[in-house]
Short mmCIF file of C-alpha atoms and ligand atoms in Angstrom, two decimals:
data_model
loop_
_atom_site.label_atom_id
_atom_site.label_comp_id
_atom_site.label_asym_id
_atom_site.label_seq_id
_atom_site.Cartn_x
_atom_site.Cartn_y
_atom_site.Cartn_z
CA UNK M 19 64.62 112.14 90.51
CA UNK M 20 67.35 113.63 88.35
CA UNK M 21 67.37 117.42 88.11
CA UNK M 22 69.48 119.46 85.74
CA UNK M 23 71.77 120.38 88.60
CA UNK M 24 72.61 116.85 89.61
CA UNK M 25 75.92 115.46 88.49
CA UNK M 26 75.79 112.27 86.48
CA UNK M 27 78.61 109.76 86.45
CA UNK M 28 77.94 106.46 84.70
CA UNK M 29 80.16 104.41 82.37
CA UNK M 30 78.43 106.12 79.43
CA UNK M 31 77.65 109.60 80.69
CA UNK M 32 79.69 112.05 82.73
CA UNK M 33 78.45 115.54 83.52
CA UNK M 34 79.03 117.88 86.43
CA UNK M 35 76.59 119.57 88.80
CA UNK M 36 75.24 123.12 88.60
CA UNK M 37 78.73 124.64 88.25
CA UNK M 38 79.70 122.04 85.66
CA UNK M 39 82.22 120.47 88.02
CA UNK M 40 82.36 116.94 89.33
CA UNK M 41 82.08 116.79 93.11
CA UNK M 42 84.41 113.87 93.83
CA UNK M 43 83.78 113.80 97.56
CA UNK M 44 80.09 113.45 96.87
CA UNK M 45 80.82 110.62 94.43
CA UNK M 46 82.89 108.77 97.01
CA UNK M 47 79.97 108.99 99.42
CA UNK M 48 77.34 108.03 96.85
CA UNK M 49 79.31 105.12 95.44
CA UNK M 50 80.54 103.95 98.83
CA UNK M 51 84.25 103.79 97.98
CA UNK M 52 87.06 105.19 100.16
CA UNK M 53 89.58 107.94 99.62
CA UNK M 54 93.22 106.91 99.30
CA UNK M 55 95.12 107.99 102.40
CA UNK M 56 98.71 109.20 102.65
CA UNK M 57 99.38 106.21 104.86
CA UNK M 58 98.22 103.78 102.17
CA UNK M 59 100.47 105.49 99.61
CA UNK M 60 103.43 105.15 101.99
CA UNK M 61 102.69 101.46 102.45
CA UNK M 62 102.63 100.98 98.68
CA UNK M 63 105.98 102.76 98.38
CA UNK M 64 107.45 100.61 101.15
CA UNK M 65 106.30 97.25 99.86
CA UNK M 66 107.16 97.96 96.21
CA UNK M 67 110.34 99.88 97.05
CA UNK M 68 109.20 102.36 94.37
CA UNK M 69 108.34 106.03 94.61
CA UNK M 70 104.60 106.52 94.11
CA UNK M 71 103.54 107.50 90.60
CA UNK M 72 102.70 111.23 90.28
CA UNK M 73 99.04 110.28 89.65
CA UNK M 74 99.00 108.68 93.09
CA UNK M 75 101.02 111.20 95.06
CA UNK M 76 99.03 114.09 93.56
CA UNK M 77 95.66 112.56 94.44
CA UNK M 78 94.62 112.07 90.81
CA UNK M 79 94.01 108.42 91.59
CA UNK M 80 92.08 109.31 94.69
CA UNK M 81 89.59 106.58 95.55
CA UNK M 82 89.68 102.85 96.12
CA UNK M 83 87.88 99.73 97.18
CA UNK M 84 89.96 97.33 99.27
CA UNK M 85 93.27 98.49 97.81
CA UNK M 86 94.47 98.29 101.41
CA UNK M 87 93.60 94.58 101.50
CA UNK M 88 95.58 93.95 98.32
CA UNK M 89 98.55 95.75 99.88
CA UNK M 90 98.23 93.81 103.15
CA UNK M 91 98.18 90.52 101.25
CA UNK M 92 101.11 91.64 99.12
CA UNK M 93 103.09 92.52 102.23
CA UNK M 94 102.56 88.91 103.33
CA UNK M 95 103.93 87.60 100.04
CA UNK M 96 100.76 87.13 97.99
CA UNK M 97 100.52 88.30 94.40
CA UNK M 98 97.46 89.57 92.52
CA UNK M 99 96.61 90.40 88.93
CA UNK M 100 95.62 93.69 87.31
CA UNK M 101 92.60 94.09 85.07
CA UNK M 102 91.72 97.16 83.04
CA UNK M 103 90.12 97.93 79.68
CA UNK M 104 88.97 100.13 76.87
CA UNK M 105 85.77 100.45 74.88
CA UNK M 106 86.98 100.85 71.28
CA UNK M 107 84.74 103.52 69.80
CA UNK M 108 87.25 105.81 68.05
CA UNK M 109 90.32 105.42 65.84
CA UNK M 110 92.69 106.69 68.49
CA UNK M 111 92.90 107.43 72.19
CA UNK M 112 92.83 110.89 73.71
CA UNK M 113 95.14 111.92 76.52
CA UNK M 114 92.49 111.11 79.15
CA UNK M 115 92.53 107.49 78.03
CA UNK M 116 96.28 107.34 78.59
CA UNK M 117 95.78 108.07 82.29
CA UNK M 118 94.60 104.61 83.43
CA UNK M 119 96.99 102.84 81.06
CA UNK M 120 100.07 104.79 82.19
CA UNK M 121 99.11 104.16 85.78
CA UNK M 122 98.46 100.48 85.15
CA UNK M 123 101.91 100.15 83.61
CA UNK M 124 103.40 101.71 86.71
CA UNK M 125 101.43 99.32 88.97
CA UNK M 126 102.51 96.35 86.90
CA UNK M 127 106.18 97.29 87.06
CA UNK M 128 106.09 98.25 90.74
CA UNK M 129 104.23 95.16 91.98
CA UNK M 130 105.53 92.79 89.29
CA UNK M 131 102.16 91.24 88.60
CA UNK M 132 100.33 90.01 85.50
CA UNK M 133 97.82 92.14 83.64
CA UNK M 134 94.74 91.49 81.51
CA UNK M 135 93.23 94.18 79.28
CA UNK M 136 89.68 93.85 77.99
CA UNK M 137 88.58 95.55 74.77
CA UNK M 138 84.81 95.76 74.88
CA UNK M 139 84.07 95.80 71.15
CA UNK M 140 80.67 94.30 72.01
CA UNK M 141 79.86 97.15 74.43
CA UNK M 142 80.59 99.80 71.83
CA UNK M 143 78.57 97.91 69.21
CA UNK M 144 75.61 97.82 71.60
CA UNK M 145 75.82 101.48 72.59
CA UNK M 146 77.11 103.32 69.54
CA UNK M 147 75.99 103.67 65.97
CA UNK M 148 78.76 101.38 64.76
CA UNK M 149 78.93 98.05 62.97
CA UNK M 150 80.35 95.16 64.99
CA UNK M 151 83.05 94.69 62.35
CA UNK M 152 84.13 98.32 62.87
CA UNK M 153 84.30 97.87 66.63
CA UNK M 154 86.43 94.75 66.19
CA UNK M 155 88.79 96.63 63.91
CA UNK M 156 88.94 99.58 66.31
CA UNK M 157 89.76 97.18 69.13
CA UNK M 158 92.95 96.17 67.34
CA UNK M 159 93.75 99.78 66.41
CA UNK M 160 93.28 100.93 70.01
CA UNK M 161 95.32 97.98 71.23
CA UNK M 162 98.28 99.38 69.30
CA UNK M 163 98.04 102.59 71.32
CA UNK M 164 97.71 100.58 74.52
CA UNK M 165 100.76 98.48 73.68
CA UNK M 166 102.64 101.72 72.91
CA UNK M 167 102.23 102.65 76.58
CA UNK M 168 105.04 100.17 77.10
CA UNK M 169 103.38 97.02 78.46
CA UNK M 170 105.58 93.98 78.43
CA UNK M 171 104.20 91.26 76.10
CA UNK M 172 105.43 88.64 78.52
CA UNK M 173 103.24 89.84 81.36
CA UNK M 174 100.24 91.26 79.53
CA UNK M 175 97.28 89.57 77.89
CA UNK M 176 94.99 91.72 75.73
CA UNK M 177 91.68 90.36 74.52
CA UNK M 178 88.68 91.65 72.61
CA UNK M 179 85.36 90.21 73.79
CA UNK M 180 84.00 89.22 70.38
CA UNK M 181 87.14 87.14 69.69
CA UNK M 182 88.16 85.77 73.08
CA UNK M 183 84.88 84.62 74.64
CA UNK M 184 85.74 81.12 75.88
CA UNK M 185 83.78 78.58 77.98
CA UNK M 186 85.21 79.62 81.34
CA UNK M 187 84.51 83.28 80.55
CA UNK M 188 80.94 82.46 79.56
CA UNK M 189 80.38 80.33 82.65
CA UNK M 190 81.38 83.27 84.84
CA UNK M 191 79.13 85.63 82.92
CA UNK M 192 76.10 83.39 83.26
CA UNK M 193 76.69 82.91 86.98
CA UNK M 194 77.01 86.65 87.51
CA UNK M 195 73.95 87.40 85.37
CA UNK M 196 71.79 85.08 87.47
CA UNK M 197 72.65 87.04 90.62
CA UNK M 198 71.43 90.42 89.33
CA UNK M 199 67.77 91.25 88.80
CA UNK M 200 66.57 93.68 86.15
CA UNK M 201 65.46 96.04 88.91
CA UNK M 202 68.96 96.03 90.38
CA UNK M 203 70.48 96.63 86.93
CA UNK M 204 68.10 99.56 86.41
CA UNK M 205 69.19 101.00 89.75
CA UNK M 206 72.90 100.61 89.08
CA UNK M 207 73.08 101.52 85.39
CA UNK M 208 69.90 103.50 84.73
CA UNK M 209 68.56 101.08 82.09
CA UNK M 210 65.06 101.85 80.87
CA UNK M 211 62.47 100.07 78.79
CA UNK M 212 64.17 101.55 75.73
CA UNK M 213 67.54 99.97 76.45
CA UNK M 214 68.22 97.15 74.04
CA UNK M 215 68.49 93.76 75.72
CA UNK M 216 72.13 93.48 74.68
CA UNK M 217 72.90 96.51 76.84
CA UNK M 218 70.97 95.10 79.77
CA UNK M 219 72.87 91.83 79.47
CA UNK M 220 76.28 93.46 79.01
CA UNK M 221 77.45 94.24 82.59
CA UNK M 222 78.44 90.62 83.35
CA UNK M 223 80.80 90.77 80.36
CA UNK M 224 82.82 93.53 82.00
CA UNK M 225 82.42 91.96 85.44
CA UNK M 226 83.67 88.47 84.54
CA UNK M 227 87.41 89.26 84.02
CA UNK M 228 87.51 90.20 87.72
CA UNK M 229 87.72 86.44 88.32
CA UNK M 230 90.97 84.69 87.43
CA UNK M 231 89.34 81.56 86.01
CA UNK M 232 88.27 83.61 82.97
CA UNK M 233 91.91 83.12 81.96
CA UNK M 234 92.59 79.43 82.53
CA UNK M 235 95.72 79.61 80.36
CA UNK M 236 97.17 82.14 82.76
CA UNK M 237 95.71 81.58 86.18
CA UNK M 238 94.31 78.04 86.20
CA UNK M 239 90.73 77.05 86.85
CA UNK M 240 90.35 78.18 90.43
CA UNK M 241 88.21 81.22 91.04
CA UNK M 242 90.26 82.05 94.09
CA UNK M 243 93.74 81.53 92.71
CA UNK M 244 94.52 85.25 92.66
CA UNK M 245 92.86 88.45 93.78
CA UNK M 246 92.19 91.14 91.20
CA UNK M 247 92.94 94.88 91.26
CA UNK M 248 91.23 97.15 88.72
CA UNK M 249 92.67 100.58 87.84
CA UNK M 250 90.16 102.86 86.04
CA UNK M 251 88.51 106.27 86.20
CA UNK M 252 85.60 106.47 88.61
CA UNK M 253 83.04 106.27 85.77
CA UNK M 254 83.57 102.49 85.64
CA UNK M 255 82.70 102.03 89.31
CA UNK M 256 79.07 100.89 88.72
CA UNK M 257 80.25 97.78 86.84
CA UNK M 258 82.46 96.74 89.69
CA UNK M 259 80.04 97.68 92.45
CA UNK M 260 77.77 95.13 90.87
CA UNK M 261 80.63 92.64 90.54
CA UNK M 262 81.62 93.01 94.18
CA UNK M 263 78.01 92.50 95.26
CA UNK M 264 77.83 89.11 93.56
CA UNK M 265 81.42 87.88 94.03
CA UNK M 266 80.77 85.83 97.11
CA UNK M 267 77.71 84.22 95.66
CA UNK M 268 79.64 82.83 92.73
CA UNK M 269 82.54 81.73 94.93
CA UNK M 270 85.11 84.42 94.05
CA UNK M 271 86.93 87.29 95.74
CA UNK M 272 85.62 90.80 95.45
CA UNK M 273 87.81 92.68 92.98
CA UNK M 274 89.66 95.67 94.46
CA UNK M 275 89.65 99.02 92.67
CA UNK M 276 91.87 102.05 92.37
CA UNK M 277 89.99 104.94 90.78
CA UNK M 278 90.99 108.24 89.20
CA UNK M 279 89.47 111.65 88.67
CA UNK M 280 88.78 112.66 85.09
CA UNK M 281 91.39 114.28 82.96
CA UNK M 282 89.42 117.44 81.99
CA UNK M 283 88.39 118.39 78.48
CA UNK M 284 90.50 121.04 76.75
CA UNK M 285 87.68 123.57 76.77
CA UNK M 286 87.10 123.27 80.49
CA UNK M 287 86.05 120.80 83.12
CA UNK M 288 82.37 121.08 82.26
CA UNK M 289 83.06 120.25 78.62
CA UNK M 290 83.35 116.79 77.15
CA UNK M 291 86.22 115.27 75.22
CA UNK M 292 84.44 114.09 72.15
CA UNK M 293 85.56 112.46 68.93
CA UNK M 294 83.00 114.56 67.05
CA UNK M 295 84.74 117.78 68.21
CA UNK M 296 88.48 117.33 67.57
CA UNK M 297 89.27 120.62 69.33
CA UNK M 298 87.85 119.29 72.62
CA UNK M 299 90.80 116.97 73.22
CA UNK M 300 94.34 116.13 72.21
CA UNK M 301 94.67 112.75 70.57
CA UNK M 302 97.73 110.54 70.59
CA UNK M 303 97.79 110.93 66.79
CA UNK M 304 97.98 114.75 66.85
CA UNK M 305 100.99 116.47 65.28
CA UNK M 306 103.20 118.97 67.12
CA UNK M 307 101.48 121.77 65.21
CA UNK M 308 98.01 120.54 66.13
CA UNK M 309 98.99 120.25 69.79
CA UNK M 310 100.30 123.81 69.83
CA UNK M 311 97.26 125.21 68.02
CA UNK M 312 94.75 123.38 70.16
CA UNK M 313 96.38 124.50 73.41
CA UNK M 314 96.83 128.09 72.35
CA UNK M 315 93.37 128.49 70.83
CA UNK M 316 91.13 126.22 72.88
CA UNK M 317 92.60 125.45 76.32
CA UNK M 318 90.29 127.01 78.90
CA UNK M 319 92.22 129.55 80.91
CA UNK M 320 91.74 130.64 84.50
CA UNK M 321 94.16 133.50 83.90
CA UNK M 322 93.21 137.21 83.88
CA UNK M 323 91.47 138.54 80.76
CA UNK M 324 94.30 141.05 80.22
CA UNK M 325 97.98 141.03 81.12
CA UNK M 326 97.27 143.72 83.73
CA UNK M 327 94.47 141.69 85.34
CA UNK M 328 96.61 138.58 85.39
CA UNK M 329 99.52 140.49 86.99
CA UNK M 330 97.17 141.95 89.59
CA UNK M 331 95.00 138.97 90.58
CA UNK M 332 96.81 135.91 89.29
CA UNK M 333 95.08 132.90 87.73
CA UNK M 334 92.24 130.80 89.12
CA UNK M 335 93.95 127.41 89.23
CA UNK M 336 90.69 125.68 90.07
CA UNK M 337 89.43 126.05 86.52
CA UNK M 338 92.62 126.49 84.50
CA UNK M 339 93.06 123.61 82.04
CA UNK M 340 96.81 124.04 81.27
CA UNK M 341 97.48 123.93 85.03
CA UNK M 342 95.27 120.88 85.50
CA UNK M 343 96.87 119.07 82.57
CA UNK M 344 100.37 119.81 83.89
CA UNK M 345 99.32 118.18 87.14
CA UNK M 346 98.80 114.98 85.19
CA UNK M 347 101.77 115.04 82.87
CA UNK M 348 104.58 117.20 84.29
CA UNK M 349 106.64 114.77 86.36
CA UNK M 350 108.88 117.23 88.17
CA UNK M 351 107.17 118.06 91.50
CA UNK M 352 109.39 121.06 92.23
CA UNK M 353 108.82 122.62 88.83
CA UNK M 354 105.08 122.05 89.12
CA UNK M 355 104.99 123.75 92.51
CA UNK M 356 106.92 126.71 91.19
CA UNK M 357 104.58 127.08 88.19
CA UNK M 358 101.54 126.94 90.48
CA UNK M 359 102.95 129.66 92.71
CA UNK M 360 104.02 131.94 89.90
CA UNK M 361 100.91 131.51 87.76
CA UNK M 362 98.55 131.68 90.73
CA UNK M 363 100.15 134.92 91.92
CA UNK M 364 100.28 136.60 88.50
CA UNK M 365 104.04 136.45 88.06
CA UNK M 366 103.51 134.03 85.16
CA UNK M 367 101.20 134.79 82.24
CA UNK M 368 98.69 132.52 80.48
CA UNK M 369 100.83 132.39 77.33
CA UNK M 370 103.78 131.17 79.39
CA UNK M 371 101.96 128.29 81.09
CA UNK M 372 100.46 127.25 77.76
CA UNK M 373 103.95 127.15 76.25
CA UNK M 374 105.16 124.98 79.14
CA UNK M 375 102.27 122.60 78.48
CA UNK M 376 103.12 122.46 74.77
CA UNK M 377 106.73 121.64 75.71
CA UNK M 378 105.61 118.81 78.01
CA UNK M 379 102.97 117.24 75.75
CA UNK M 380 104.71 117.44 72.37
CA UNK M 381 107.63 115.10 73.21
CA UNK M 382 105.29 112.82 75.18
CA UNK M 383 102.93 112.39 72.23
CA UNK M 384 105.81 112.10 69.72
CA UNK M 385 107.43 109.38 71.80
CA UNK M 386 104.10 107.58 71.92
CA UNK M 387 103.78 107.79 68.14
CA UNK M 388 107.28 106.37 67.66
CA UNK M 389 106.49 103.42 69.91
CA UNK M 390 103.15 102.89 68.20
CA UNK M 391 104.84 102.74 64.80
CA UNK M 392 106.77 99.71 66.08
CA UNK M 393 103.57 97.84 66.93
CA UNK M 394 103.11 95.67 63.86
CA UNK M 395 100.42 93.00 63.59
CA UNK M 396 103.00 90.40 64.63
CA UNK M 397 103.85 92.37 67.75
CA UNK M 398 100.17 92.80 68.53
CA UNK M 399 99.63 89.06 68.23
CA UNK M 400 102.12 88.51 71.03
CA UNK M 401 99.70 90.26 73.36
CA UNK M 402 96.55 88.63 72.00
CA UNK M 403 97.86 85.08 71.91
CA UNK M 404 96.61 83.07 74.89
CA UNK M 405 98.99 80.23 74.15
CA UNK M 406 102.10 82.27 74.70
CA UNK M 407 101.31 84.22 77.84
CA UNK M 408 101.79 81.53 80.51
CA UNK M 409 105.55 81.76 80.20
CA UNK M 410 105.44 85.11 81.89
CA UNK M 411 104.60 83.76 85.26
CA UNK M 412 107.85 81.97 85.50
CA UNK M 413 109.55 85.29 85.72
CA UNK M 414 106.98 86.94 87.86
CA UNK M 415 107.14 84.37 90.55
CA UNK M 416 110.75 83.35 90.07
CA UNK M 417 111.73 84.45 93.55
CA UNK M 418 109.17 82.07 95.05
CA UNK M 419 110.03 78.94 93.14
CA UNK M 420 113.55 79.18 91.89
CA UNK M 421 113.98 75.41 91.92
CA UNK M 422 110.96 74.47 89.88
CA UNK M 423 111.56 77.29 87.49
CA UNK M 424 114.49 75.54 85.83
CA UNK M 425 112.51 72.39 85.18
CA UNK M 426 109.53 74.26 83.85
CA UNK M 427 111.51 76.48 81.56
CA UNK M 428 113.18 73.46 79.99
CA UNK M 429 109.84 71.79 79.42
CA UNK M 430 108.26 74.84 77.86
CA UNK M 431 111.24 75.70 75.75
CA UNK M 432 111.44 72.01 74.66
CA UNK M 433 113.23 71.23 71.39
CA UNK M 434 110.11 70.94 69.33
CA UNK M 435 108.73 74.12 70.90
CA UNK M 436 105.31 73.06 69.69
CA UNK M 437 102.05 73.98 71.33
CA UNK M 438 101.32 70.46 72.54
CA UNK M 439 104.39 70.48 74.72
CA UNK M 440 103.37 73.80 76.13
CA UNK M 441 99.86 72.56 76.87
CA UNK M 442 101.13 69.44 78.60
CA UNK M 443 103.58 71.41 80.64
CA UNK M 444 100.81 73.82 81.49
CA UNK M 445 98.50 71.09 82.67
CA UNK M 446 101.25 69.79 84.93
CA UNK M 447 101.88 73.21 86.26
CA UNK M 448 98.22 73.81 86.96
CA UNK M 449 97.98 70.80 89.26
CA UNK M 450 98.14 72.13 92.76
CA UNK M 451 99.95 70.01 95.30
CA UNK M 452 97.30 68.07 97.16
CA UNK M 453 94.55 69.56 95.07
CA UNK M 454 91.21 67.82 95.22
CA UNK M 455 88.87 67.34 92.32
CA UNK M 456 87.09 70.52 93.22
CA UNK M 457 90.26 72.47 93.31
CA UNK M 458 91.56 72.06 89.83
CA UNK M 459 94.44 74.48 89.68
CA UNK M 460 96.12 77.55 90.94
CA UNK M 461 97.73 80.51 89.29
CA UNK M 462 100.33 79.26 86.94
CA UNK M 463 103.67 79.91 88.45
CA UNK M 464 102.09 81.46 91.52
CA UNK M 465 104.15 80.90 94.65
CA UNK M 466 103.70 77.35 95.83
CA UNK M 467 105.85 77.74 98.90
CA UNK M 468 104.54 76.33 102.17
CA UNK M 469 103.64 79.82 103.16
CA UNK M 470 101.58 80.56 100.15
CA UNK M 471 99.68 77.30 100.38
CA UNK M 472 98.96 77.92 104.01
CA UNK M 473 97.73 81.46 103.37
CA UNK M 474 95.57 80.24 100.55
CA UNK M 475 94.01 77.41 102.55
CA UNK M 476 93.34 79.69 105.46
CA UNK M 477 91.70 82.16 103.16
CA UNK M 478 89.55 79.52 101.52
CA UNK M 479 88.28 78.51 104.96
CA UNK M 480 87.81 82.09 106.08
CA UNK M 481 86.12 83.21 102.92
CA UNK M 482 83.90 80.17 102.58
CA UNK M 483 80.55 81.46 101.36
CA UNK M 484 77.63 81.42 103.72
CA UNK M 485 75.16 81.98 100.94
CA UNK M 486 75.09 81.01 97.29
CA UNK M 487 74.58 77.97 95.12
CA UNK M 488 74.17 74.54 96.63
CA UNK M 489 77.44 73.31 95.18
CA UNK M 490 79.38 76.32 96.52
CA UNK M 491 77.93 75.73 99.96
CA UNK M 492 78.66 72.00 99.70
CA UNK M 493 82.24 72.73 98.71
CA UNK M 494 82.61 75.24 101.54
CA UNK M 495 81.19 72.73 104.02
CA UNK M 496 83.61 70.08 102.72
CA UNK M 497 86.60 72.38 103.12
CA UNK M 498 85.45 73.37 106.58
CA UNK M 499 84.86 69.75 107.62
CA UNK M 500 88.33 68.76 106.35
CA UNK M 501 89.92 71.61 108.31
CA UNK M 502 87.99 70.66 111.43
CA UNK M 503 88.95 67.00 111.02
CA UNK M 504 92.60 67.92 110.68
CA UNK M 505 92.45 70.19 113.72
CA UNK M 506 90.72 67.43 115.74
CA UNK M 507 93.37 64.90 114.67
CA UNK M 508 96.11 67.29 115.65
CA UNK M 509 94.51 67.91 119.03
CA UNK M 510 94.05 64.16 119.59
CA UNK M 511 97.70 63.52 118.72
CA UNK M 512 98.83 66.27 121.08
CA UNK M 513 96.62 64.87 123.85
CA UNK M 514 97.97 61.33 123.29
CA UNK M 515 101.53 62.64 123.39
CA UNK M 516 100.84 64.56 126.60
CA UNK M 517 99.24 61.47 128.17
CA UNK M 518 102.24 59.35 127.13
CA UNK M 519 104.65 61.87 128.61
CA UNK M 520 102.61 62.05 131.82
CA UNK M 521 102.59 58.24 132.11
CA UNK M 522 106.34 58.09 131.52
CA UNK M 523 106.89 60.71 134.23
P1 TYM T 605 86.58 103.76 77.96
O1 TYM T 605 87.07 103.34 76.63
O2 TYM T 605 85.46 104.73 78.03
O3 TYM T 605 87.78 104.35 78.78
C1 TYM T 605 88.97 103.61 78.93
C2 TYM T 605 89.58 103.92 80.28
O4 TYM T 605 89.85 105.32 80.37
C3 TYM T 605 89.20 105.89 81.47
N1 TYM T 605 88.83 107.25 81.08
C4 TYM T 605 89.40 108.34 81.62
N2 TYM T 605 90.31 108.47 82.59
C5 TYM T 605 90.66 109.72 82.95
N3 TYM T 605 90.15 110.83 82.38
C6 TYM T 605 89.22 110.75 81.40
N4 TYM T 605 88.73 111.84 80.87
C7 TYM T 605 88.80 109.45 80.97
N5 TYM T 605 87.93 108.98 80.05
C8 TYM T 605 87.97 107.64 80.14
C9 TYM T 605 88.01 104.97 81.76
O5 TYM T 605 87.58 105.02 83.10
C10 TYM T 605 88.63 103.62 81.45
O6 TYM T 605 89.38 103.16 82.55
N6 TYM T 605 83.72 99.92 79.49
C11 TYM T 605 85.06 100.44 79.46
C12 TYM T 605 86.11 99.42 78.99
C13 TYM T 605 86.49 98.43 80.07
C14 TYM T 605 87.16 98.71 81.28
C15 TYM T 605 87.31 97.46 81.96
C16 TYM T 605 87.65 99.90 81.83
C17 TYM T 605 86.27 97.07 80.03
N7 TYM T 605 86.77 96.47 81.18
C18 TYM T 605 87.95 97.38 83.20
C19 TYM T 605 88.28 99.83 83.07
C20 TYM T 605 88.43 98.57 83.76
C21 TYM T 605 85.13 101.67 78.57
O7 TYM T 605 84.34 101.84 77.69
O8 TYM T 605 86.24 102.47 78.83
#
């Protein structure tokens, strides 16, 4: 039973416990995810040869599901793809929304992997008092802010549900939907008899992009061509808990997750950043003057009520919003440490830390606005166009298939440059060496070196489902039988050779 004191964290509702705060440790336990260890961060730094993003090294992205497995596979030479998203319900993003997108950009650059971004215009239509046409328009508006975070059009595919829904996407959704009962959905998402049936049916829409065959133009038609890593705040966890529960049954890998804390509302952690109260948040459209006013007038302070009190006791950093926000957006670790010490001890005053925050956020937001102004409809189309994106993988996986790359590039670039050529070239590319009918393709441009093929085959055998649809089981049995036959043939050959050698001796 839910009491007033219980914290609530769902994709649509976030509120703290009795003290208004979110107890993240409790969430990790309840949800069953793991905390990100120092050791895992070091492994990420080693294999990407990149210093961890401040969000990671400061524990702001603090929880995960099988991120370690993604890193282990990456260390062995396997790639993965990133998947994140936004529910377009307002004209512009607030600073909290920038958190997952800035982090995703860092992950994409560090790991050099492709990215898909889902805009759930349908979700917002189903949940909010908005017309579908408005949600579709907002999806494009929000996409401009997402693009302004600096994603490379060559490696990023953005799609809005109401426009992109294609057969392979729908097939995944239907398969997922069949695996989840209404009782389970009620347990995971808190649906009631009053929920409209669109809401009840929505979770598979957000689950499906966790499987690469939702994007045949990018990753081929094989559900196991690439593993998926999802960066988001922890409110999205229920969607992917459900996805991970059904993954095996539909023949896919469980998506991995890397999850963040919430960027707190301006008026304090227990408050909510809400579009209906513009003073509760800073938006990426705010002017320098608005930023300054909002911080000075509304940022919740943990500092002393008077200068004397602050000098004597120092600030309570646990509740101080300017301090918390600097933890997200001030990059310089040394400076941050110094501010924490001085402000916490009373050497620094509330007005001073607020000014520092203004000085950090104003250029950040202004830069964002400049980049956003460059995102014309033509630029946006580069991200939304499924026909153009495959080219990216040539670059991504260049190091694995230098030889083929040349051939492929020539074909794609072909004189006519028309779409037919691209499609033909794509089809070619999607044919996996030695692929059977059941195994229609692999990630376009994904490493096809001996190593990669071996890893992939081994994984397909290892991960063969033990439960699920008849056809999945039949396929698994076929793969297993083929592997056993090959092993038996190898053993027989070795035995024959040994016998021959023995006879000769
Ligand atoms: P939405 O639009 O509510 O939020 C977009 C992303 O921002 C994160 N987020 C925050 N992160 C830090 N601090 C905050 N205060 C804060 N508020 C929101 C959200 O966790 C999310 O990552 N249903 C989703 C859209 C979606 C999606 C996805 C998100 C579709 N597919 C895959 C993540 C991954 C939504 O409405 O997000």
